[in-house]
Coordinates of N, CA and C in Angstrom, one line a residue:
M25 N 84.0 105.5 76.4 CA 84.1 103.8 76.7 C 82.4 104.1 78.3
S26 N 82.0 102.9 78.0 CA 80.8 102.6 78.3 C 81.2 101.6 80.1
P27 N 80.4 102.3 80.9 CA 80.4 101.2 82.2 C 80.8 99.7 82.1
A28 N 79.0 99.7 81.5 CA 79.3 98.0 80.6 C 80.1 97.3 80.4
Q29 N 81.1 98.2 79.8 CA 82.7 97.5 79.1 C 83.9 97.4 80.5
S30 N 83.3 97.8 81.7 CA 84.4 98.1 82.7 C 84.3 97.0 83.1
V31 N 85.2 96.7 83.9 CA 85.7 95.7 84.2 C 85.8 95.8 86.1
L32 N 85.9 97.1 86.5 CA 86.4 97.7 86.8 C 86.1 99.7 87.1
R33 N 84.7 100.0 87.6 CA 85.6 101.5 87.8 C 85.0 101.6 89.8
V34 N 86.3 103.4 89.8 CA 86.6 103.6 90.4 C 85.4 105.0 90.7
E35 N 85.3 105.4 91.2 CA 84.0 106.3 91.1 C 84.2 108.0 92.5
A36 N 84.6 108.7 92.2 CA 84.9 109.4 93.5 C 85.4 109.3 94.4
L37 N 86.6 108.4 94.4 CA 86.6 108.0 95.1 C 87.3 108.5 96.7
N38 N 87.5 108.8 97.6 CA 87.5 110.1 98.5 C 88.4 108.9 99.9
M39 N 89.6 109.6 100.4 CA 90.5 108.6 101.6 C 90.7 109.6 102.6
R40 N 90.0 110.0 103.7 CA 90.4 111.0 104.7 C 91.9 110.1 105.7
F41 N 92.1 110.2 106.6 CA 93.2 109.9 107.5 C 92.7 111.0 108.3
G42 N 92.2 111.1 109.5 CA 91.9 111.9 110.7 C 91.3 113.6 109.9
G43 N 92.6 114.6 109.5 CA 92.0 115.6 109.6 C 93.6 115.6 107.7
L44 N 94.0 114.4 107.4 CA 94.7 115.1 105.6 C 93.6 113.8 105.1
T45 N 93.6 114.5 104.3 CA 92.8 114.1 102.4 C 93.5 113.2 101.8
A46 N 94.3 112.2 101.8 CA 95.2 111.4 100.9 C 94.5 111.2 99.2
V47 N 93.0 110.7 98.9 CA 93.4 111.1 98.1 C 91.3 111.6 97.5
D48 N 91.1 112.2 96.6 CA 90.2 113.1 96.2 C 89.5 113.2 95.6
G49 N 88.7 112.5 95.2 CA 88.2 112.9 93.9 C 88.2 111.6 92.5
I50 N 88.6 111.1 92.6 CA 89.4 109.8 91.6 C 88.8 109.4 91.5
S51 N 87.9 109.4 89.8 CA 87.3 108.4 88.9 C 88.1 107.8 87.9
F52 N 87.6 106.9 87.7 CA 88.5 105.8 86.3 C 87.3 104.6 86.4
A53 N 87.9 104.0 84.8 CA 86.9 103.1 84.6 C 88.2 101.8 84.1
L54 N 88.5 100.7 84.3 CA 89.9 99.9 83.8 C 88.6 98.6 82.7
Q55 N 88.6 99.2 81.5 CA 88.7 97.6 80.5 C 89.0 96.5 80.4
T56 N 89.0 95.8 80.1 CA 88.4 94.0 79.4 C 90.4 94.4 78.8
N57 N 90.8 93.2 78.9 CA 92.5 93.7 78.4 C 93.2 94.8 78.4
E58 N 92.9 95.5 79.2 CA 93.3 97.2 79.8 C 94.5 97.3 80.1
V59 N 95.5 98.0 79.4 CA 96.8 98.2 80.5 C 96.6 99.6 80.8
F60 N 96.2 99.4 82.4 CA 95.4 101.2 83.2 C 97.4 101.4 84.5
A61 N 97.4 102.7 84.2 CA 98.7 103.3 84.9 C 98.1 104.4 85.8
I62 N 98.5 104.1 86.8 CA 98.5 105.6 87.5 C 99.9 105.8 88.6
I63 N 100.5 107.1 87.7 CA 101.8 108.1 87.9 C 101.5 109.0 88.7
G64 N 101.8 109.6 89.1 CA 102.6 110.7 90.0 C 103.6 111.1 91.2
P65 N 104.0 112.7 91.4 CA 105.6 112.2 92.3 C 105.4 111.5 93.7
N66 N 105.8 111.3 94.5 CA 105.6 110.4 95.0 C 105.4 111.5 96.5
G67 N 104.3 110.5 96.7 CA 103.2 111.4 97.8 C 101.6 111.5 97.7
A68 N 101.7 111.5 95.9 CA 100.6 111.8 95.2 C 99.1 111.0 96.3
G69 N 98.7 110.0 96.3 CA 98.2 109.2 96.8 C 98.1 107.2 96.4
K70 N 98.7 107.3 95.1 CA 99.0 106.7 94.0 C 98.3 105.1 95.1
T71 N 99.6 104.9 95.8 CA 99.5 103.6 96.8 C 98.2 103.7 97.4
T72 N 97.4 105.1 98.3 CA 96.7 105.1 98.9 C 95.2 104.1 98.0
V73 N 94.8 104.7 96.4 CA 93.7 104.8 95.7 C 94.3 102.7 95.7
F74 N 95.4 102.6 95.1 CA 95.3 100.7 95.4 C 95.2 100.0 96.3
N75 N 95.2 100.7 98.0 CA 94.8 100.1 99.5 C 93.4 100.4 99.3
C76 N 92.5 101.6 98.8 CA 91.1 101.6 98.8 C 90.8 99.6 97.8
I77 N 91.6 100.3 96.5 CA 90.1 98.9 95.6 C 90.3 97.8 96.3
S78 N 91.9 97.0 96.5 CA 91.9 95.7 96.5 C 91.5 95.4 98.6
G79 N 91.0 96.6 99.3 CA 90.4 95.8 100.4 C 91.4 96.3 101.6
F80 N 92.4 96.6 101.7 CA 93.7 96.8 102.8 C 92.2 98.4 103.1
Y81 N 91.9 99.0 102.8 CA 91.5 100.5 103.4 C 90.0 100.6 102.7
S82 N 89.4 100.4 103.7 CA 87.6 101.4 103.3 C 87.5 102.2 103.2
P83 N 87.6 102.7 102.5 CA 87.4 104.3 102.0 C 86.7 105.0 102.1
T84 N 86.8 106.6 102.4 CA 85.6 107.3 103.8 C 84.5 107.7 101.7
G85 N 84.8 108.0 100.9 CA 83.9 108.7 100.3 C 83.9 108.0 98.6
G86 N 82.6 107.5 97.6 CA 83.0 107.3 96.8 C 82.8 105.7 97.1
S87 N 82.7 105.6 95.1 CA 82.4 103.6 95.4 C 82.8 102.8 94.5
I88 N 83.6 101.7 94.7 CA 84.7 100.9 93.8 C 83.5 99.6 93.1
H89 N 83.2 99.0 92.3 CA 82.9 98.4 91.5 C 83.2 97.8 90.5
L90 N 83.1 96.0 90.8 CA 84.3 95.2 90.0 C 82.9 94.3 89.6
G91 N 83.1 94.9 88.3 CA 82.2 94.3 87.1 C 80.2 95.4 88.0
N92 N 79.8 94.3 88.4 CA 78.3 95.0 89.1 C 78.5 95.1 90.5
E93 N 79.1 94.5 91.0 CA 79.5 94.6 92.4 C 79.3 94.9 93.1
A94 N 79.6 96.1 94.4 CA 80.1 97.5 94.7 C 81.0 96.3 96.0
I95 N 82.6 97.0 96.0 CA 83.6 96.0 96.5 C 84.5 96.9 98.1
H96 N 84.0 98.1 98.0 CA 84.6 99.5 99.1 C 84.0 99.3 100.1
R97 N 83.1 98.3 100.6 CA 83.1 97.7 101.6 C 83.5 95.7 102.1
L98 N 84.4 95.4 101.5 CA 84.8 94.2 101.7 C 86.3 94.2 102.1
S99 N 86.6 93.1 102.4 CA 87.8 92.8 102.7 C 89.3 92.8 102.1
S100 N 90.1 92.3 101.8 CA 91.0 91.9 101.4 C 91.2 91.1 100.5
H101 N 90.9 90.0 101.5 CA 90.3 88.4 101.1 C 88.8 88.1 100.4
Q102 N 88.0 88.8 100.7 CA 86.8 88.5 99.9 C 87.2 89.3 98.4
V103 N 87.7 90.5 98.2 CA 87.6 91.1 97.1 C 89.2 90.2 96.2
A104 N 89.4 89.8 96.7 CA 91.0 88.6 95.8 C 89.9 87.4 95.7
Q105 N 88.7 87.0 96.4 CA 88.4 85.7 96.2 C 87.9 86.5 94.5
R106 N 86.9 87.6 94.6 CA 86.5 87.7 93.4 C 86.7 88.1 91.9
G107 N 88.5 87.6 92.3 CA 88.7 88.2 91.2 C 89.5 89.5 90.6
L108 N 90.2 89.8 91.9 CA 91.2 91.5 92.1 C 91.9 91.1 93.0
V109 N 93.5 90.2 92.2 CA 94.9 90.8 93.3 C 96.0 91.4 92.6
R110 N 97.0 91.7 93.4 CA 97.8 92.8 93.3 C 98.6 91.7 94.1
T111 N 100.2 92.9 93.2 CA 101.4 92.5 94.1 C 101.5 94.0 95.1
F112 N 103.1 93.7 95.6 CA 103.0 95.3 96.9 C 104.6 95.9 96.1
Q113 N 104.9 96.6 96.2 CA 105.7 97.7 96.2 C 106.9 96.7 96.4
N114 N 106.9 96.5 98.2 CA 107.9 96.0 98.7 C 107.3 94.2 98.5
V115 N 108.6 92.9 97.7 CA 107.8 91.6 98.0 C 107.6 91.3 99.2
R116 N 107.1 91.2 98.6 CA 105.9 89.1 99.8 C 105.9 88.8 100.2
L117 N 106.8 88.0 99.6 CA 106.9 86.0 99.6 C 107.2 85.6 100.8
F118 N 106.9 84.9 100.8 CA 106.9 83.2 101.6 C 108.4 83.3 102.2
K119 N 110.0 84.0 102.4 CA 111.1 83.4 102.5 C 111.5 82.1 102.0
R120 N 111.1 81.5 103.1 CA 111.9 80.5 103.7 C 111.1 79.5 103.0
L121 N 109.8 79.3 102.1 CA 109.3 78.9 101.8 C 109.7 78.6 100.1
T122 N 109.7 77.3 99.8 CA 110.3 76.8 98.0 C 109.8 78.3 97.8
V123 N 110.1 77.9 96.3 CA 109.3 78.7 95.3 C 108.1 77.6 95.0
L124 N 108.0 76.6 94.3 CA 107.1 76.1 94.4 C 105.7 76.2 96.0
E125 N 106.5 75.6 96.9 CA 105.9 75.9 97.9 C 104.7 77.4 98.1
N126 N 105.5 78.0 97.6 CA 104.8 79.9 97.5 C 103.8 79.7 96.6
L127 N 103.7 78.9 95.7 CA 102.6 78.6 94.7 C 101.7 78.2 95.2
L128 N 102.0 76.8 96.0 CA 100.7 76.1 96.3 C 100.5 76.7 97.5
V129 N 100.8 77.0 98.2 CA 100.0 78.3 99.5 C 99.2 80.0 98.7
A130 N 99.1 79.6 97.7 CA 98.6 80.6 97.2 C 97.0 80.5 96.0
Q131 N 97.0 79.1 97.1 CA 96.3 78.1 96.3 C 95.2 77.2 97.2
H132 N 96.0 77.8 98.4 CA 95.1 77.5 100.0 C 93.3 77.2 99.8
T133 N 92.5 78.8 99.2 CA 91.5 78.2 99.0 C 90.9 77.7 97.8
R134 N 91.5 76.6 97.2 CA 90.9 75.9 96.0 C 91.5 74.2 96.0
I135 N 92.6 74.1 97.4 CA 92.5 72.1 97.9 C 91.4 72.2 99.1
N136 N 91.1 70.9 98.9 CA 90.5 70.4 99.4 C 90.9 70.5 100.9
T137 N 90.6 71.6 101.7 CA 91.7 71.0 103.5 C 90.2 70.7 104.5
N138 N 89.2 70.3 104.1 CA 88.7 69.5 105.4 C 89.3 68.6 105.9
L139 N 89.2 68.4 107.7 CA 89.9 67.9 108.8 C 90.1 66.3 108.1
F140 N 88.6 65.9 108.2 CA 88.9 64.3 107.4 C 89.0 64.5 106.1
A141 N 89.6 65.3 105.4 CA 89.6 64.6 103.8 C 91.0 64.8 104.1
G142 N 92.0 66.2 105.1 CA 93.3 65.5 104.7 C 93.7 64.9 105.6
L143 N 93.0 63.8 106.7 CA 93.3 63.1 108.0 C 93.7 62.3 106.9
F144 N 92.5 61.4 105.7 CA 92.5 60.5 105.7 C 92.6 60.3 104.8
K145 N 92.9 61.0 103.6 CA 94.0 61.5 102.1 C 92.6 60.9 101.7
T146 N 91.3 61.6 100.8 CA 90.6 60.9 100.6 C 90.6 61.5 99.6
P147 N 90.3 60.2 97.8 CA 90.5 61.1 96.8 C 90.3 62.4 96.5
A148 N 89.1 63.2 96.7 CA 89.2 64.0 96.5 C 90.8 64.6 97.1
Y149 N 90.1 64.9 97.9 CA 91.7 65.8 99.0 C 93.1 65.5 97.4
R150 N 93.4 63.9 97.5 CA 94.4 63.5 96.7 C 94.6 64.5 94.9
R151 N 93.4 64.9 94.6 CA 92.6 64.9 93.7 C 92.9 67.2 94.0
S152 N 93.1 67.1 94.9 CA 93.2 68.4 94.5 C 94.3 68.7 94.6
E153 N 95.2 68.4 95.7 CA 96.8 68.2 96.2 C 97.4 68.6 94.2
A154 N 97.3 67.4 93.6 CA 97.2 66.7 92.5 C 97.1 67.8 91.3
E155 N 96.3 68.7 91.4 CA 95.9 69.8 90.2 C 96.2 70.9 91.0
A156 N 96.8 71.2 92.3 CA 97.6 72.2 92.5 C 98.9 72.1 92.3
L157 N 99.4 70.8 91.7 CA 100.7 71.0 91.7 C 100.6 70.9 90.8
D158 N 99.5 70.4 89.4 CA 99.7 70.7 88.0 C 99.5 72.6 87.5
R159 N 99.3 73.7 88.4 CA 98.5 74.9 88.6 C 100.0 74.8 88.4
A160 N 100.9 74.6 89.7 CA 102.5 75.3 90.2 C 103.4 75.3 89.3
A161 N 103.1 73.7 88.6 CA 104.0 73.3 87.2 C 103.8 74.6 85.9
H162 N 102.8 74.6 86.0 CA 102.5 75.4 84.4 C 103.2 76.6 84.7
W163 N 102.8 77.0 86.1 CA 103.1 78.5 86.0 C 104.7 79.0 86.3
L164 N 105.2 77.8 87.1 CA 106.6 77.2 87.1 C 107.5 77.4 85.5
D165 N 106.8 76.8 84.4 CA 107.2 76.6 83.1 C 106.5 78.5 82.5
Y166 N 105.6 78.6 82.5 CA 105.1 80.3 82.3 C 105.6 81.6 82.7
L167 N 106.3 81.5 83.7 CA 107.3 82.6 84.1 C 108.5 82.0 83.9
D168 N 108.9 81.0 83.4 CA 110.8 80.6 83.4 C 111.1 80.4 84.6
L169 N 111.0 79.7 85.4 CA 110.9 79.8 87.4 C 111.4 78.5 87.6
R170 N 110.9 77.3 86.9 CA 111.3 75.0 86.8 C 112.4 75.2 87.4
E171 N 113.6 76.0 86.5 CA 114.6 75.1 87.9 C 115.0 75.8 88.9
Y172 N 114.2 77.0 89.6 CA 114.3 77.5 91.2 C 113.5 77.2 92.1
A173 N 112.1 75.9 91.5 CA 111.4 75.5 91.9 C 111.5 75.1 93.5
N174 N 112.5 74.5 93.5 CA 113.4 74.0 95.0 C 113.5 74.5 95.7
R175 N 114.4 76.3 95.7 CA 114.6 77.4 96.1 C 114.1 77.8 96.8
E176 N 114.7 78.1 98.2 CA 113.7 79.7 98.9 C 113.9 80.1 97.9
A177 N 112.3 81.0 98.2 CA 112.4 82.1 97.3 C 112.8 83.3 98.0
G178 N 113.7 83.5 99.0 CA 114.1 84.3 99.6 C 116.0 84.5 98.9
N179 N 116.2 83.5 98.4 CA 117.8 83.3 97.8 C 117.6 83.4 96.4
L180 N 116.5 83.7 96.0 CA 115.8 84.4 94.2 C 116.7 85.9 94.4
A181 N 117.8 86.0 93.1 CA 117.6 86.9 92.8 C 116.3 87.8 92.7
Y182 N 116.5 89.5 93.0 CA 115.5 90.0 93.0 C 115.1 90.6 91.9
G183 N 115.3 90.2 90.6 CA 113.7 90.2 89.3 C 113.6 88.9 89.0
L184 N 113.5 87.6 89.7 CA 113.4 86.3 89.5 C 112.2 85.7 90.9
Q185 N 111.9 87.1 91.6 CA 111.0 87.6 93.3 C 110.0 88.0 92.9
R186 N 110.6 89.2 92.4 CA 109.3 90.2 91.4 C 108.5 89.1 90.2
R187 N 108.8 88.3 89.2 CA 108.2 87.2 88.7 C 107.3 86.3 89.5
L188 N 108.2 85.7 90.5 CA 107.2 84.8 91.4 C 106.2 85.3 91.8
E189 N 106.5 86.4 92.5 CA 105.5 87.3 93.1 C 104.4 87.6 92.1
I190 N 104.6 87.9 91.1 CA 103.3 87.7 90.2 C 102.9 86.0 89.2
A191 N 103.6 85.3 89.6 CA 103.4 83.9 89.1 C 101.8 83.3 90.7
R192 N 102.4 83.8 91.4 CA 101.6 84.1 93.0 C 99.8 84.0 92.7
C193 N 100.2 85.8 92.1 CA 98.8 86.2 92.1 C 98.2 85.2 90.4
M194 N 98.7 85.0 90.0 CA 98.3 84.6 88.5 C 97.4 83.0 88.6
I195 N 98.8 82.4 89.4 CA 98.0 80.4 90.0 C 96.7 81.3 90.2
T196 N 95.6 82.1 91.0 CA 94.8 82.1 91.5 C 93.7 82.6 90.3
Q197 N 94.1 82.9 88.9 CA 93.2 83.6 88.0 C 92.6 83.9 87.9
P198 N 92.8 85.7 88.1 CA 92.5 86.3 88.8 C 91.6 87.1 87.3
K199 N 90.7 88.9 87.2 CA 90.6 88.6 86.2 C 91.2 90.4 86.0
I200 N 91.4 90.5 87.2 CA 92.2 91.8 87.5 C 93.7 92.1 88.2
L201 N 94.7 92.7 87.9 CA 96.0 92.1 89.0 C 96.4 93.5 88.7
L202 N 96.8 93.8 89.5 CA 97.3 94.9 90.0 C 98.9 95.2 90.4
L203 N 99.4 95.9 90.0 CA 100.8 96.2 89.8 C 101.6 96.9 90.8
D204 N 101.9 97.3 91.8 CA 102.7 98.3 92.4 C 103.9 98.7 92.5
E205 N 104.5 99.7 91.5 CA 105.6 100.2 90.9 C 106.4 98.3 90.5
P206 N 106.0 97.3 90.1 CA 106.8 96.2 89.3 C 107.6 96.5 88.8
A207 N 108.6 97.6 88.7 CA 109.6 97.8 87.8 C 110.3 97.9 89.0
A208 N 110.9 98.3 89.9 CA 111.7 98.9 91.2 C 111.8 97.5 91.6
G209 N 113.7 98.1 91.6 CA 115.1 97.5 91.1 C 115.8 96.1 90.1
L210 N 114.6 96.6 89.4 CA 114.8 95.6 87.9 C 116.2 96.8 87.6
N211 N 116.5 95.3 86.2 CA 117.6 95.5 85.2 C 117.7 96.7 84.5
P212 N 117.8 97.4 83.1 CA 117.1 98.0 82.3 C 116.4 95.7 80.8
Q213 N 117.5 95.1 81.0 CA 116.6 94.0 80.4 C 115.1 93.3 81.5
E214 N 115.6 93.6 82.9 CA 114.6 92.5 83.2 C 113.1 93.2 83.2
K215 N 113.9 94.8 83.1 CA 112.6 95.7 82.8 C 111.3 94.9 81.2
R216 N 112.5 94.9 80.4 CA 111.8 94.7 79.2 C 111.5 93.6 79.2
D217 N 111.5 92.4 79.9 CA 110.8 91.3 80.1 C 109.5 91.5 80.8
L218 N 110.0 92.1 81.8 CA 108.2 92.6 82.5 C 107.4 93.2 81.8
Q219 N 107.8 94.6 80.7 CA 107.2 94.4 80.2 C 106.7 93.5 79.1
Q220 N 107.3 92.5 78.4 CA 107.0 91.1 77.1 C 105.8 90.6 78.4
L221 N 105.4 90.5 79.8 CA 104.9 89.6 80.5 C 103.6 89.8 80.7
I222 N 103.6 91.3 81.3 CA 102.4 92.2 81.1 C 101.3 91.8 79.6
D223 N 102.4 92.6 78.7 CA 101.2 92.0 77.2 C 100.9 90.6 77.1
Q224 N 101.7 89.6 77.5 CA 101.3 88.3 77.3 C 99.9 88.1 77.7
L225 N 100.0 88.3 79.6 CA 98.7 88.1 80.7 C 97.3 88.8 79.9
R226 N 97.9 90.1 79.1 CA 96.9 91.2 78.6 C 95.9 90.0 77.3
H227 N 96.7 89.7 76.5 CA 96.5 89.1 75.3 C 96.3 87.7 74.9
E228 N 96.8 87.0 75.9 CA 96.8 85.4 76.1 C 95.6 85.3 77.3
L229 N 96.0 85.7 78.1 CA 95.0 85.3 79.4 C 93.9 86.5 79.6
N230 N 93.5 87.5 78.5 CA 92.3 88.2 79.4 C 92.2 88.7 80.4
V231 N 93.8 89.3 80.9 CA 93.5 89.8 82.1 C 93.7 91.5 82.1
S232 N 93.0 92.3 82.5 CA 92.8 93.2 82.9 C 94.2 93.8 84.3
V233 N 95.1 95.3 83.5 CA 96.5 95.5 84.5 C 96.0 96.6 84.3
L234 N 96.4 96.5 86.4 CA 96.2 98.2 86.7 C 97.6 98.5 87.9
L235 N 98.5 99.5 87.0 CA 100.1 99.4 88.1 C 100.2 101.0 88.4
I236 N 101.1 100.6 89.2 CA 101.8 102.3 89.2 C 103.2 102.1 89.0
E237 N 103.4 103.3 88.6 CA 104.9 103.4 88.4 C 105.5 104.2 88.2
H238 N 106.8 104.3 88.6 CA 107.8 105.4 88.1 C 108.6 105.9 87.1
D239 N 108.8 103.9 86.7 CA 109.2 104.1 85.6 C 108.9 104.8 83.8
M240 N 108.8 105.2 83.6 CA 108.2 106.4 83.2 C 108.6 105.6 81.0
S241 N 110.1 105.0 81.0 CA 109.9 104.4 79.5 C 108.3 103.3 79.6
L242 N 108.8 102.5 81.1 CA 107.7 101.3 80.7 C 106.4 102.2 80.7
V243 N 105.6 102.6 81.6 CA 104.1 103.0 82.0 C 104.0 104.1 80.3
M244 N 104.7 104.4 79.3 CA 105.0 105.1 78.5 C 104.7 103.3 76.9
G245 N 105.4 102.7 77.3 CA 105.6 101.6 76.1 C 104.5 100.5 76.3
I246 N 103.6 100.9 77.7 CA 102.6 99.5 78.1 C 101.7 99.8 77.7
S247 N 101.2 100.6 78.4 CA 99.7 101.5 79.1 C 98.5 102.2 77.7
D248 N 97.5 101.4 77.8 CA 96.6 101.9 77.0 C 96.5 103.4 77.3
R249 N 95.8 103.8 79.4 CA 95.7 104.8 79.3 C 96.1 105.4 80.9
V250 N 96.9 106.3 81.1 CA 97.4 107.0 82.4 C 95.8 107.8 82.8
L251 N 96.2 107.7 84.2 CA 95.8 108.5 84.7 C 97.1 109.2 85.7
V252 N 97.2 110.8 85.9 CA 98.5 111.0 86.9 C 97.7 112.1 88.0
M253 N 98.5 111.4 89.1 CA 98.2 112.3 90.6 C 98.8 113.6 91.3
E254 N 97.8 113.6 91.3 CA 98.7 115.3 92.4 C 98.6 115.6 94.2
Y255 N 99.0 115.1 94.8 CA 98.4 115.7 96.1 C 96.7 115.4 96.6
G256 N 96.5 113.8 96.2 CA 95.5 113.4 96.5 C 94.8 113.6 95.1
K257 N 94.9 114.3 93.9 CA 94.0 114.7 92.9 C 94.2 114.1 91.4
P258 N 93.3 114.4 90.8 CA 94.0 113.8 89.2 C 94.0 115.3 89.1
I259 N 94.8 115.0 87.8 CA 95.0 116.4 87.4 C 95.2 115.7 86.0
A260 N 95.8 114.8 85.1 CA 95.4 114.3 83.7 C 94.7 113.5 83.8
L261 N 94.0 112.6 82.8 CA 94.0 111.8 82.0 C 93.3 110.5 80.7
G262 N 94.4 109.8 80.3 CA 94.3 109.8 78.6 C 95.1 109.0 78.5
L263 N 95.5 109.3 76.7 CA 96.5 108.1 75.9 C 98.0 108.6 76.7
P264 N 98.7 108.0 76.6 CA 100.0 108.4 77.7 C 101.0 109.4 76.9
E265 N 100.4 109.2 75.1 CA 101.2 110.7 74.4 C 100.5 112.0 74.6
A266 N 99.2 111.6 75.0 CA 98.5 113.6 75.2 C 98.4 113.6 76.9
V267 N 99.0 113.0 77.9 CA 99.0 113.2 79.3 C 100.5 113.3 79.6
Q268 N 101.4 112.9 78.5 CA 102.7 113.4 78.7 C 103.3 114.4 78.3
Q269 N 102.6 114.8 77.3 CA 102.7 116.2 76.5 C 101.7 117.8 77.6
D270 N 100.1 117.3 78.3 CA 99.9 118.2 79.2 C 100.9 119.1 80.3
P271 N 100.2 120.0 79.5 CA 101.1 121.3 80.9 C 101.4 120.8 82.6
A272 N 99.9 120.5 83.1 CA 99.6 120.3 84.3 C 100.7 119.4 84.9
V273 N 101.1 118.2 83.6 CA 101.5 116.9 84.3 C 103.2 117.1 84.2
I274 N 103.3 118.1 83.2 CA 104.4 118.4 83.3 C 104.9 119.7 84.5
K275 N 104.0 120.3 84.7 CA 104.6 121.2 85.9 C 105.1 120.5 87.0
A276 N 104.0 119.7 87.2 CA 104.2 118.3 88.2 C 105.3 117.6 88.1
Y277 N 105.4 117.1 87.5 CA 107.1 116.7 87.8 C 108.3 117.3 87.8
L278 N 108.4 118.7 86.4 CA 109.2 119.3 87.0 C 109.2 120.4 87.1
G279 N 107.9 121.1 87.7 CA 107.7 122.5 88.3 C 108.0 123.7 87.8
E280 N 107.7 124.8 88.1 CA 107.6 126.4 87.0 C 109.0 126.8 87.1
E281 N 109.5 127.8 86.9 CA 110.6 129.0 86.7 C 109.8 129.7 87.4

């Protein structure tokens, strides 16, 4: 796969915290419509890679390109504005706002927030409000959340909170969706629904998905390629079935006699 086909390129990524090297020499490219998984034991550095890609950390070495643009020195909101958004291992919703309000807040950069427009309810302001409501309604339907629209997000079942978090990302029309342990806390049926949703997003909306996940059945069932990390370093990269049989991966997960 050539760099020209890549929507995201991570090259020789390094991240140090004082004397600790958390990420050491991670490189991969994410393709259009691809589902790419990063796996590894706890403490392998997976979330640190996500934090570097999404602008929460500024890496100490290497580069990250979104298309042809270097993004490794951009802030998290600048990265999001360019079409790369993420969820978190711990759901981060506005718990006291309703489901609908969470989807409206996610569109704050697209709504006409000019003070004059807001005070006088100009036609442009009313139009942007109506468009935001239409987009929210679309994603409520797409993720089967319509019946919960007026319920406080914090009162939803955990699986529904996960779906709302993904809806909040998708309403911004991203090119790339980063999912940090999306199956954590889900029951078997919710995990199957999540796998189906990821498949829909990539095929119907041309979204590329980068995910961290400990659930190996989900990883092997949905991923096109898998990167395995241990102690911040890459130890395997390839097709799921090949990675699963790699001796270095087996050793990292199961140890040696």
